Short mmCIF file of C-alpha atoms and ligand atoms in Angstrom, two decimals:
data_model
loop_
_atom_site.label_atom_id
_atom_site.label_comp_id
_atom_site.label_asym_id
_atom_site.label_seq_id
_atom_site.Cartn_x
_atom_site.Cartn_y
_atom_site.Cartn_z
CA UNK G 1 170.70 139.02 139.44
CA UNK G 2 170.55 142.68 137.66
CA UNK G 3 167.87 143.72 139.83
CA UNK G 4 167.13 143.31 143.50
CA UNK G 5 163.37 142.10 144.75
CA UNK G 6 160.97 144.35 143.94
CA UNK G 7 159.15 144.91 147.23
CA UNK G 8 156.34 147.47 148.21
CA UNK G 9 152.94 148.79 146.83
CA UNK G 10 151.10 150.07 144.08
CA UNK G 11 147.93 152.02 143.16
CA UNK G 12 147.14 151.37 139.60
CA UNK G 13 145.57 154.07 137.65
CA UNK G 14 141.90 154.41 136.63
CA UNK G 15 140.63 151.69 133.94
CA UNK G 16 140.98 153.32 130.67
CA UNK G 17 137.73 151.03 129.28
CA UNK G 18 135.75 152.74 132.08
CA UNK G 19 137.26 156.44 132.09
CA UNK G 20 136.51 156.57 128.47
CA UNK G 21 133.11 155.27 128.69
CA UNK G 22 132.42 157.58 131.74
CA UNK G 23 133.15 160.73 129.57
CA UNK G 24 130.85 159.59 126.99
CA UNK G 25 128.19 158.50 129.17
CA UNK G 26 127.86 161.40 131.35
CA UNK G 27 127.99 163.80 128.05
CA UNK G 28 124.30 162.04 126.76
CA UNK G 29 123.17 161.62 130.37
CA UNK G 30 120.64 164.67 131.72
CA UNK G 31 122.81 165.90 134.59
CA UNK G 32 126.18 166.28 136.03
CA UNK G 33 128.42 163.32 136.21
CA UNK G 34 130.88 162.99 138.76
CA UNK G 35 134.19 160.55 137.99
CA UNK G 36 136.93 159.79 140.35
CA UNK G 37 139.80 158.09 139.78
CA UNK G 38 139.82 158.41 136.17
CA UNK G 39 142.58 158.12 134.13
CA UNK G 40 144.38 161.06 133.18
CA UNK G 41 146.30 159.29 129.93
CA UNK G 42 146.23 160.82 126.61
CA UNK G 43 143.78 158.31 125.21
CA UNK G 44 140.76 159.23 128.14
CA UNK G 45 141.87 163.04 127.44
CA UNK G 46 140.90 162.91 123.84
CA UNK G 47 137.78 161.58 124.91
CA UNK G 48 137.40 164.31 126.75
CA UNK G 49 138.91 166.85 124.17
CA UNK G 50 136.08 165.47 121.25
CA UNK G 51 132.86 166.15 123.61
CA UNK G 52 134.47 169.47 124.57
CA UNK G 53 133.86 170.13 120.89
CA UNK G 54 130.54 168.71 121.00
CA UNK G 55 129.34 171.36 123.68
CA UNK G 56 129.91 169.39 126.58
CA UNK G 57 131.34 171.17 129.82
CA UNK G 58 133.98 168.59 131.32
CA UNK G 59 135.60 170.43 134.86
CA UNK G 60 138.71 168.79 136.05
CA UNK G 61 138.86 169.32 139.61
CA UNK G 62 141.74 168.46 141.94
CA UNK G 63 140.74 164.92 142.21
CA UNK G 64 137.45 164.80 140.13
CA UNK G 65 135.86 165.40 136.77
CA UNK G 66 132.39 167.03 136.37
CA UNK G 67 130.53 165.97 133.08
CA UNK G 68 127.75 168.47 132.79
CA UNK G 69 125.40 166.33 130.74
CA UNK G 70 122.92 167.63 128.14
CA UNK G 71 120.91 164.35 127.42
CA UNK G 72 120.55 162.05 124.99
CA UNK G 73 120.17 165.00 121.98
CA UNK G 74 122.37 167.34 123.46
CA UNK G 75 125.38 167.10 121.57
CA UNK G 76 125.64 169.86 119.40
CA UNK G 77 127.90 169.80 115.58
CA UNK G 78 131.38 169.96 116.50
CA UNK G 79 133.15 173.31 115.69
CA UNK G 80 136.49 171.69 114.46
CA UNK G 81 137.11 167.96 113.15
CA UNK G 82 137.22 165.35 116.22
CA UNK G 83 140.90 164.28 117.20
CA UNK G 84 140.91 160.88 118.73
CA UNK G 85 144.69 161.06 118.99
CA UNK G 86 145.73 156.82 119.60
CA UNK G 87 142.71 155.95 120.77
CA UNK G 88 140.29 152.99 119.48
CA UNK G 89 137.74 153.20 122.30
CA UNK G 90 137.08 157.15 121.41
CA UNK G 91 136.71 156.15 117.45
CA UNK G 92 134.83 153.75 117.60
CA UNK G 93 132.01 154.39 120.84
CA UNK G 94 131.94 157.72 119.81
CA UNK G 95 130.70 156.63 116.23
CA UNK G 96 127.91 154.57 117.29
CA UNK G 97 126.60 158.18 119.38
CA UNK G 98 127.63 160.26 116.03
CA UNK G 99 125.51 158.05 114.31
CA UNK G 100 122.17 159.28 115.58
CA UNK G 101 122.87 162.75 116.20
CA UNK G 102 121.47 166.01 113.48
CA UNK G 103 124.09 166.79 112.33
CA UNK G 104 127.70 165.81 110.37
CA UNK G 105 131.20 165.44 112.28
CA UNK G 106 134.32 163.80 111.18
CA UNK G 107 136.44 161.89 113.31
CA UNK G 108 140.29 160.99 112.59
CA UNK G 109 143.43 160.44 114.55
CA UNK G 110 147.28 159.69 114.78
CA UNK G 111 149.13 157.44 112.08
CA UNK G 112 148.15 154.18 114.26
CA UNK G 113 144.76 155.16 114.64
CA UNK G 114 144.71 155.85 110.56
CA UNK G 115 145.44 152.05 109.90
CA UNK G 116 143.23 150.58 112.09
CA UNK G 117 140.10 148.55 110.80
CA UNK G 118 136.98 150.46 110.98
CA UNK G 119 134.50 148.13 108.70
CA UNK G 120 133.77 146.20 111.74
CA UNK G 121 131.65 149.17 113.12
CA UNK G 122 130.94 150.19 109.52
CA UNK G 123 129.29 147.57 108.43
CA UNK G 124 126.59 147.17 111.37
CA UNK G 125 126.33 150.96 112.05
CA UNK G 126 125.39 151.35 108.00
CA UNK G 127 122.97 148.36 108.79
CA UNK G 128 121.00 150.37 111.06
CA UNK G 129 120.80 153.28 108.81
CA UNK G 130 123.62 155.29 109.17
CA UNK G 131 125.51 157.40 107.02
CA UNK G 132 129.31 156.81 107.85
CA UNK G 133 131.96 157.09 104.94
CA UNK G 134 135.60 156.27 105.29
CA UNK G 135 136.89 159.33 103.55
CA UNK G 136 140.05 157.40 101.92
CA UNK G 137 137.66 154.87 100.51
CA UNK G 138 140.08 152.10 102.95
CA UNK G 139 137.43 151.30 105.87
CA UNK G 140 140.11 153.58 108.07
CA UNK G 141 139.70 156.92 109.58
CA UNK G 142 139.15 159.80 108.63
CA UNK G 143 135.73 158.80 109.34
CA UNK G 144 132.52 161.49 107.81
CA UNK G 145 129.55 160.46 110.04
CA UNK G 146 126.08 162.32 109.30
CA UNK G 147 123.45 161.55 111.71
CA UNK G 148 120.19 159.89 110.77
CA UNK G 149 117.02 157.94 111.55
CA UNK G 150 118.45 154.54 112.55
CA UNK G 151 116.38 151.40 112.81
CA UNK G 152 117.19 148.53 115.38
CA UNK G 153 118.80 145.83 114.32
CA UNK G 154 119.63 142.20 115.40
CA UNK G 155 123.78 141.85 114.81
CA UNK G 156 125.73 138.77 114.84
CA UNK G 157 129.10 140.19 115.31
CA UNK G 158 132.21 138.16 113.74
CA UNK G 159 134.43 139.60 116.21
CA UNK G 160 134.29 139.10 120.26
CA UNK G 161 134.54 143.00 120.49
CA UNK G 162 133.61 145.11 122.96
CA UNK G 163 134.30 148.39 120.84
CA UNK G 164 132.10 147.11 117.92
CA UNK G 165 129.41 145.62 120.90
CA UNK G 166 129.36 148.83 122.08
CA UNK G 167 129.24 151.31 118.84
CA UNK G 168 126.07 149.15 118.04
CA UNK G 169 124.64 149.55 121.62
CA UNK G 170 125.32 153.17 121.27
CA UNK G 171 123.50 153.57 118.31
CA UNK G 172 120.83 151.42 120.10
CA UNK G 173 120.20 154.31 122.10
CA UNK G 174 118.85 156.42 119.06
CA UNK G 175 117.36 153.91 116.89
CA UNK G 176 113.80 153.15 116.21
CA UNK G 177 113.28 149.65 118.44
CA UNK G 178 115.26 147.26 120.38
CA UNK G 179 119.16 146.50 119.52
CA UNK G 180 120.43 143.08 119.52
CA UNK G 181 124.29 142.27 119.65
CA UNK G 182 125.28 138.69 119.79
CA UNK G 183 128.92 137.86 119.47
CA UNK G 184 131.17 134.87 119.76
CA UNK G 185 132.79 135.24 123.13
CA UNK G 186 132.23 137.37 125.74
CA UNK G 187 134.17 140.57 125.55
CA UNK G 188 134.35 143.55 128.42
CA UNK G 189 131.09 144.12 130.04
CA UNK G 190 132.15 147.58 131.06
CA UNK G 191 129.60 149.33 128.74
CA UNK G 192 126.41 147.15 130.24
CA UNK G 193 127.14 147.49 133.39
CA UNK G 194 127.50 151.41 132.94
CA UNK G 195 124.72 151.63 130.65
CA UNK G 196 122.56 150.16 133.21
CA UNK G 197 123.87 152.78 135.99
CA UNK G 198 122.74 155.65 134.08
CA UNK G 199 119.51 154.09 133.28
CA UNK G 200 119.45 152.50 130.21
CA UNK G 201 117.07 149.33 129.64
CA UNK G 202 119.37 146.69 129.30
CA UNK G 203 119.47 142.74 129.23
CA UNK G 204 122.21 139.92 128.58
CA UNK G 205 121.57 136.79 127.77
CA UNK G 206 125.09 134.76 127.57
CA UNK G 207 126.56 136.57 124.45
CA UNK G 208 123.36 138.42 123.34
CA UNK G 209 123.10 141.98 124.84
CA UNK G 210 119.77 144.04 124.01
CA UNK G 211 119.17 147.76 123.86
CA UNK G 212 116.22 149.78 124.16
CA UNK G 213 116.05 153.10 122.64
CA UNK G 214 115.46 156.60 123.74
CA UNK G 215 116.13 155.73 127.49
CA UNK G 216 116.19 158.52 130.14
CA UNK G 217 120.16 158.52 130.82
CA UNK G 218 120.99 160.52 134.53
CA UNK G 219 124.17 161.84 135.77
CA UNK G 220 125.86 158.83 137.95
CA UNK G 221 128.41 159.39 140.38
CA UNK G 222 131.52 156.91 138.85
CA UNK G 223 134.75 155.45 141.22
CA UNK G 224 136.74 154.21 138.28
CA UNK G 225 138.42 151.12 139.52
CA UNK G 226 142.13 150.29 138.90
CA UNK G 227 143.30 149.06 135.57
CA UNK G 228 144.10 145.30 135.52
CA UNK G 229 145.55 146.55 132.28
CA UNK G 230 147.83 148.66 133.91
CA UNK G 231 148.43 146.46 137.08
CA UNK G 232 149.50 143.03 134.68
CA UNK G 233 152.86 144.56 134.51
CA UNK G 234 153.71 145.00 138.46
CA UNK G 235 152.10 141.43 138.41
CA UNK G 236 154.20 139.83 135.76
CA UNK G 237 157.65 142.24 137.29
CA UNK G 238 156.76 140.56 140.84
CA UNK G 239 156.58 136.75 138.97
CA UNK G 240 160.12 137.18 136.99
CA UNK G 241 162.08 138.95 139.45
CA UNK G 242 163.67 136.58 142.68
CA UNK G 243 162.36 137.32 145.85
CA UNK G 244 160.26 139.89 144.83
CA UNK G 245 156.58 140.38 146.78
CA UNK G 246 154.34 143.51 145.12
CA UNK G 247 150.84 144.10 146.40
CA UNK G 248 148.92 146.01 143.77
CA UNK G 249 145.91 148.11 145.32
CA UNK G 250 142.64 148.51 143.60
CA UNK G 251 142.21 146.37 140.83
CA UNK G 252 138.91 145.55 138.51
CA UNK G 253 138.21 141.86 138.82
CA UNK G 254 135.36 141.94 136.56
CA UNK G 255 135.47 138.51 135.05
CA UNK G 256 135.42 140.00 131.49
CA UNK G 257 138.73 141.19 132.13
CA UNK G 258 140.65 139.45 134.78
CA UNK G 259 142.02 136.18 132.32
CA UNK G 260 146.06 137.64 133.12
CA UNK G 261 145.11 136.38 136.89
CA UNK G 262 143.17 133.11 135.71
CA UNK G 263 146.71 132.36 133.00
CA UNK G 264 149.16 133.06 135.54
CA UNK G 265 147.77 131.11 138.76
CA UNK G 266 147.63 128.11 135.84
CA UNK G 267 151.42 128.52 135.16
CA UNK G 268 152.53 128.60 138.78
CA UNK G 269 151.61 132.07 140.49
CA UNK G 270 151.03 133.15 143.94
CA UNK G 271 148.54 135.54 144.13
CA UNK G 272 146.32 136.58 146.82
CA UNK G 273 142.99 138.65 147.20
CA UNK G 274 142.16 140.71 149.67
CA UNK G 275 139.85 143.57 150.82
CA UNK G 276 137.44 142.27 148.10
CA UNK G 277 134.73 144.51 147.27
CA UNK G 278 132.66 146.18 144.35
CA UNK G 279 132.63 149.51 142.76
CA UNK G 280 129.76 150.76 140.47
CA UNK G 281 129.15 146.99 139.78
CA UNK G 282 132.81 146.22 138.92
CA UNK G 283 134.22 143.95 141.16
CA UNK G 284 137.85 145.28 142.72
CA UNK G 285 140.23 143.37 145.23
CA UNK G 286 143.61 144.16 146.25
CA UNK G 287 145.95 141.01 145.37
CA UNK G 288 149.77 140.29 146.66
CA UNK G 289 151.91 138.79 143.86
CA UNK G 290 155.24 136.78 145.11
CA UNK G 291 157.91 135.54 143.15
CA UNK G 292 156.90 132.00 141.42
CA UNK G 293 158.74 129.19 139.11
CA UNK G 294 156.34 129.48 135.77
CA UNK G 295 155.19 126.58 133.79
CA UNK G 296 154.59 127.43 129.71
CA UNK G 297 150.34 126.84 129.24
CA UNK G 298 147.77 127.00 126.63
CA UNK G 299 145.94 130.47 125.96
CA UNK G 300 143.17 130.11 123.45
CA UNK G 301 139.33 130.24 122.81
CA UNK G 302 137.00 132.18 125.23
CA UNK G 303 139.79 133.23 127.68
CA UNK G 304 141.17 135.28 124.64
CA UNK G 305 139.12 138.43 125.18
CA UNK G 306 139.22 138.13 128.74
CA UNK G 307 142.99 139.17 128.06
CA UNK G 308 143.87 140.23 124.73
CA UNK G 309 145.53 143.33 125.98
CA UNK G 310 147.71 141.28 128.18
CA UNK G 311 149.26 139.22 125.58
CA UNK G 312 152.44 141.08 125.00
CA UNK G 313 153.10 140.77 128.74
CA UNK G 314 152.16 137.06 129.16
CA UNK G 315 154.98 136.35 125.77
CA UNK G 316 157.50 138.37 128.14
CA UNK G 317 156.73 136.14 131.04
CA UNK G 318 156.48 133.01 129.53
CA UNK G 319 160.00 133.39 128.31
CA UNK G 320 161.12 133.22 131.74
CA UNK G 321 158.81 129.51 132.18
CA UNK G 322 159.76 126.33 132.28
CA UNK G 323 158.32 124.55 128.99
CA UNK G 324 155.76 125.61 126.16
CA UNK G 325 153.45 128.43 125.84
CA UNK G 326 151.31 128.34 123.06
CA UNK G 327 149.13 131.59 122.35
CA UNK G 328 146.49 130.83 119.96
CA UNK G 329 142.57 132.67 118.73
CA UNK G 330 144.44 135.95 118.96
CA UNK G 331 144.68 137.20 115.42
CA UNK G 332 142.62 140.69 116.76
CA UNK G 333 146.18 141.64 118.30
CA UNK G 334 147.67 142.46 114.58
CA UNK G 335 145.12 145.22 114.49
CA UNK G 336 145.63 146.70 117.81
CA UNK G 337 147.85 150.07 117.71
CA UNK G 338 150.70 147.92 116.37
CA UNK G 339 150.77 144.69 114.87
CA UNK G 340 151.41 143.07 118.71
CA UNK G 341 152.47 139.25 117.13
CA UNK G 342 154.56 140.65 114.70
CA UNK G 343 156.23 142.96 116.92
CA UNK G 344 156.38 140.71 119.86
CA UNK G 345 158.25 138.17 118.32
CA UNK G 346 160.58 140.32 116.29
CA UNK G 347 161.82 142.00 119.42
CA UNK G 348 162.02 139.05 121.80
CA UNK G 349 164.15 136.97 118.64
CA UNK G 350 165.98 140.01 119.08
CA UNK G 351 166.93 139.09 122.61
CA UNK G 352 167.44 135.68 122.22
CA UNK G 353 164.20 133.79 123.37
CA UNK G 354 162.71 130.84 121.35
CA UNK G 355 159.49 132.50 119.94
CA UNK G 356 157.59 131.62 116.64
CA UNK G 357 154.90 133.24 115.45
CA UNK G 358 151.56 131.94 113.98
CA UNK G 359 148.63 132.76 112.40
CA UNK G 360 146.55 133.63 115.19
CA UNK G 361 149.01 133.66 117.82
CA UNK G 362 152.81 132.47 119.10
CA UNK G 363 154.65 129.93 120.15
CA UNK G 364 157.11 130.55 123.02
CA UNK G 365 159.59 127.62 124.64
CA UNK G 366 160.63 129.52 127.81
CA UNK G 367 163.94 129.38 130.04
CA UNK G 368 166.16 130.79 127.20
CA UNK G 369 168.54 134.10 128.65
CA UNK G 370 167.20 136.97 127.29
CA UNK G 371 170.13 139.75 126.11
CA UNK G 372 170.26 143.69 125.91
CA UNK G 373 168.55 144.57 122.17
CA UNK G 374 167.08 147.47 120.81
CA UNK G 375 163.32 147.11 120.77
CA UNK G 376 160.63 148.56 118.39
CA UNK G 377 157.60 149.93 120.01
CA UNK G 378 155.66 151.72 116.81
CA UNK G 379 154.78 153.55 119.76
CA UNK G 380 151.93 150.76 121.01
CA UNK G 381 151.91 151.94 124.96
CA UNK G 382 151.72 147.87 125.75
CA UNK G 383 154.82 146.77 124.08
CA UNK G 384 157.02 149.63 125.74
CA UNK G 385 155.36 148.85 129.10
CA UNK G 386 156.05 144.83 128.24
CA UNK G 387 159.58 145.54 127.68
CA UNK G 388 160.22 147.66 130.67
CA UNK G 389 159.39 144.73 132.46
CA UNK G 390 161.15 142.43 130.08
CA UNK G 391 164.54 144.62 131.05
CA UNK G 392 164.37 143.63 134.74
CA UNK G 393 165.96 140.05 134.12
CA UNK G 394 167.62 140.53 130.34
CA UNK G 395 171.39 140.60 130.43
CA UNK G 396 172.50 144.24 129.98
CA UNK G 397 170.27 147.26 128.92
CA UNK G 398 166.81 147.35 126.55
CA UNK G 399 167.19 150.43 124.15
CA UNK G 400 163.49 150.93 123.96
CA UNK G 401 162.52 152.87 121.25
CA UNK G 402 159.74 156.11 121.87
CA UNK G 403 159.35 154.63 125.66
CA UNK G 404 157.62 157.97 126.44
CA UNK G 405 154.50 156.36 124.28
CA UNK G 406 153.53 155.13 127.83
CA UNK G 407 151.63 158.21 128.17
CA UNK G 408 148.53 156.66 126.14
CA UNK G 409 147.55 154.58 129.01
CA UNK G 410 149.97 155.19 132.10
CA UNK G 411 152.06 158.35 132.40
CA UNK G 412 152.97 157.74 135.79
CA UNK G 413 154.26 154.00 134.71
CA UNK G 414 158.27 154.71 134.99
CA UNK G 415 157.61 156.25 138.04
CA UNK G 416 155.85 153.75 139.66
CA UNK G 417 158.26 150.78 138.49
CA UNK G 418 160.82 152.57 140.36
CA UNK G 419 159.53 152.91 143.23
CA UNK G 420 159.39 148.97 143.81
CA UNK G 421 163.18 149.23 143.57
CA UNK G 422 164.97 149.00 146.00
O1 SPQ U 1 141.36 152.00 122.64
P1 SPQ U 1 142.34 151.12 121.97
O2 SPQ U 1 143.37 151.92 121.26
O3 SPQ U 1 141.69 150.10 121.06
O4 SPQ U 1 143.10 150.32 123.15
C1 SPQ U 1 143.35 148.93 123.46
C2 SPQ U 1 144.62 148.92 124.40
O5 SPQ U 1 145.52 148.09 124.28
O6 SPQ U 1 144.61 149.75 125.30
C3 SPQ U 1 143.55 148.03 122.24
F1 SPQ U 1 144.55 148.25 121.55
O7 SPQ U 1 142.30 148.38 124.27
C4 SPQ U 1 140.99 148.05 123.80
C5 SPQ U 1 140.79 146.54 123.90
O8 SPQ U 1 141.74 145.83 123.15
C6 SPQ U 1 140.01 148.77 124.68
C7 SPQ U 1 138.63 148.20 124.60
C8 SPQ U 1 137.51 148.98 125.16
O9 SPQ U 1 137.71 149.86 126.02
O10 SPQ U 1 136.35 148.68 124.77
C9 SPQ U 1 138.36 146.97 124.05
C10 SPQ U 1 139.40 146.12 123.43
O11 SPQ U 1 139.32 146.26 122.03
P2 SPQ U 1 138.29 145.39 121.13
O12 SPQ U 1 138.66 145.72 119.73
O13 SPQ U 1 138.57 143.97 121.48
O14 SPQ U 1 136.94 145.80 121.44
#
């Protein structure tokens, strides 16, 4: 085998859902906010960047960052135009709060972030009032936002999204009455469950989340869990590689996130939990993953959302199961910071596995030998990650195109595979 077990431990960076919303938060709350653990990846630091422009003071301390807070009308008109950099979560959260402020900013990004859909916050954002204008006319970023009086509304969202939930429950905060969001499948809770921390009134009602406006919001103290983002790779590098046993410290469990754990015990994995506990709400465990014979499963429906960032690491794994995995519901990964079917399947063809794509999904029949290829990343942080792992048990050596785009969501990722080496 080209590499040995991969034994040892890992502490998985901060959740970048949670580190984002914890900037944002904390800049509308009345008070200082206090974050630990958060991630330090160039997404969360544009975040961080944009409300710097906004007037907020964000302290990085050794292992802490201070949010001084200036409430809920705070914010002040941004000096300079507001670079997300890569980053969906900043676009769109941050429009739903740009949408009720007095004054006009404009938000825009890197070339990924300029193709990605922005209608879906459009469209229910101008619904409550606001004044948001894609600049190119092509529902994209640059985005000119100009706040105004916005009314509540009752939105029946076509997507199971927790970046358009949010932007509406956002914009909840300044509107007129109560804010309604009901969508088809429940996607990350992260921004409820925060929400309520800093004070917000807040209910949920199986998909149907409801706002009240003009909430006192207070500084919170925040332990950002780990990111079961982050950790699915050490998880899927422990299944695939012989002999291999990797305990991965710190991880959210929140059931709005944790579908990678639910897909792989169904094909065949040992995992196990330990020193269970919650953070902030979030639930967290520690889990030891051990080298397991895969079966191929079915992904689809509600467990889509529960995982759609894991996708491109579940096609990598289920190359190496016995049988059929079919991936289906998943058409929100072509709009993700690359196309993630297209690519996906483009670059594991390239290595020889037995992949077909679909509409809304792919079609894998595992237990083909994967070869050396040079893979295509369009710089999405998830497919260079994927394919790190991917290069464990190929014959010969990935060329992976811009690996270094790892930096959006892990930095420390190379690192941190290497030290399970041994
Ligand atoms: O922030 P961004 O660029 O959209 O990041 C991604 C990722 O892979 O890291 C998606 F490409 O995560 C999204 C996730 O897919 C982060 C997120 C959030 O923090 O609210 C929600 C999901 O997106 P969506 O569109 O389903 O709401």
């Amino acid at each position: 085998m080209k590499t040995n077990a991969l034994k040892g431990e890992i502490i998985t960076p901060g959740d970048k859902s949670i580190s984002h919303r914890s900037i944002m938060f904390g800049a509308i709350s009345e008070g200082t906010t206090e974050i630990s653990n958060f991630l330090q990846g160039a997404d969360c630091l544009s975040t961080i960047s944009c409300f710097r422009k906004m007037g907020i003071e964000v302290e990085e301390k050794k292992d802490l960052i201070l949010v001084h807070g200036k409430g809920l009308h705070g914010l002040s008109a941004p000096s300079d135009i507001l670079d997300v950099g890569n980053s969906g979560t900043t676009t769109r959260l941050m429009s739903g709060i740009l949408a009720g402020q007095s004054f006009t900013s404009c938000i825009t990004g890197d070339e990924s972030i300029q193709t990605r859909p922005m209608k879906r916050i459009i469209t229910p954002l101008s619904m409550m009032g606001a004044d948001i204008i894609s600049e190119r006319g092509n529902d994209c970023v640059p985005l000119r936002i100009t706040g105004t009086n916005l009314k509540g509304i009752h939105y029946n969202s076509p997507v199971a999204s927790a970046q358009v939930k949010s932007a509406v429950l956002l914009a909840g905060l300044y509107a007129d009455g109560k804010t309604s969001v009901t969508e088809p499948a429940l996607s990350r809770n992260h921004s409820e469950l925060m929400l309520k921390g800093f004070g917000a009134e807040l209910t949920t009602d199986n998909t149907t989340v409801t706002i009240m406006p003009n909430p006192k919001l207070t500084g919170q103290k925040i332990v950002v869990p780990g990111d079961i983002s982050s950790a699915a790779y050490f998880i899927a590098a422990a299944l695939i590689v012989p002999g291999s046993e990797v305990t991965i410290k710190n991880i959210g469990i929140n059931p709005t996130r944790d579908g990678i754990l639910r897909v792989c015990e169904a094909m065949g994995a040992k995992i196990e939990y330990s020193n269970r506990h919650d953070s902030g709400g979030e639930p967290v465990a520690d889990i030891t993953v051990s080298y397991s014979s895969l079966t191929g499963t079915k992904i689809c429906g509600d467990l889509i959302p529960t995982l759609i960032d894991e996708i491109p690491i579940i096609a990598i794994l289920s190359c190496f199961a016995k049988g059929t995995t079919v991936i289906a519901d998943a058409a929100e990964l072509k709009v993700k910071e690359s196309n993630r079917i297209d690519l996906m399947v483009q670059n594991l063809k390239a290595m020889g596995a037995d992949i077909t794509a679909t509409e809304d999904g792919m079609i894998i029949n595992g237990g083909r030998p994967l070869h050396s290829a040079t893979i295509e990343t369009k710089k999405d942080h998830r497919i260079a990650m994927s394919f790190s792992i991917a290069n464990l048990c190929c014959e010969g050596e990935l060329n992976i195109l811009h690996k270094d785009c790892v930096n959006i969501s892990y930095p420390e990722f190379y690192q941190d595979l290497a030290s399970l080496k041994q």
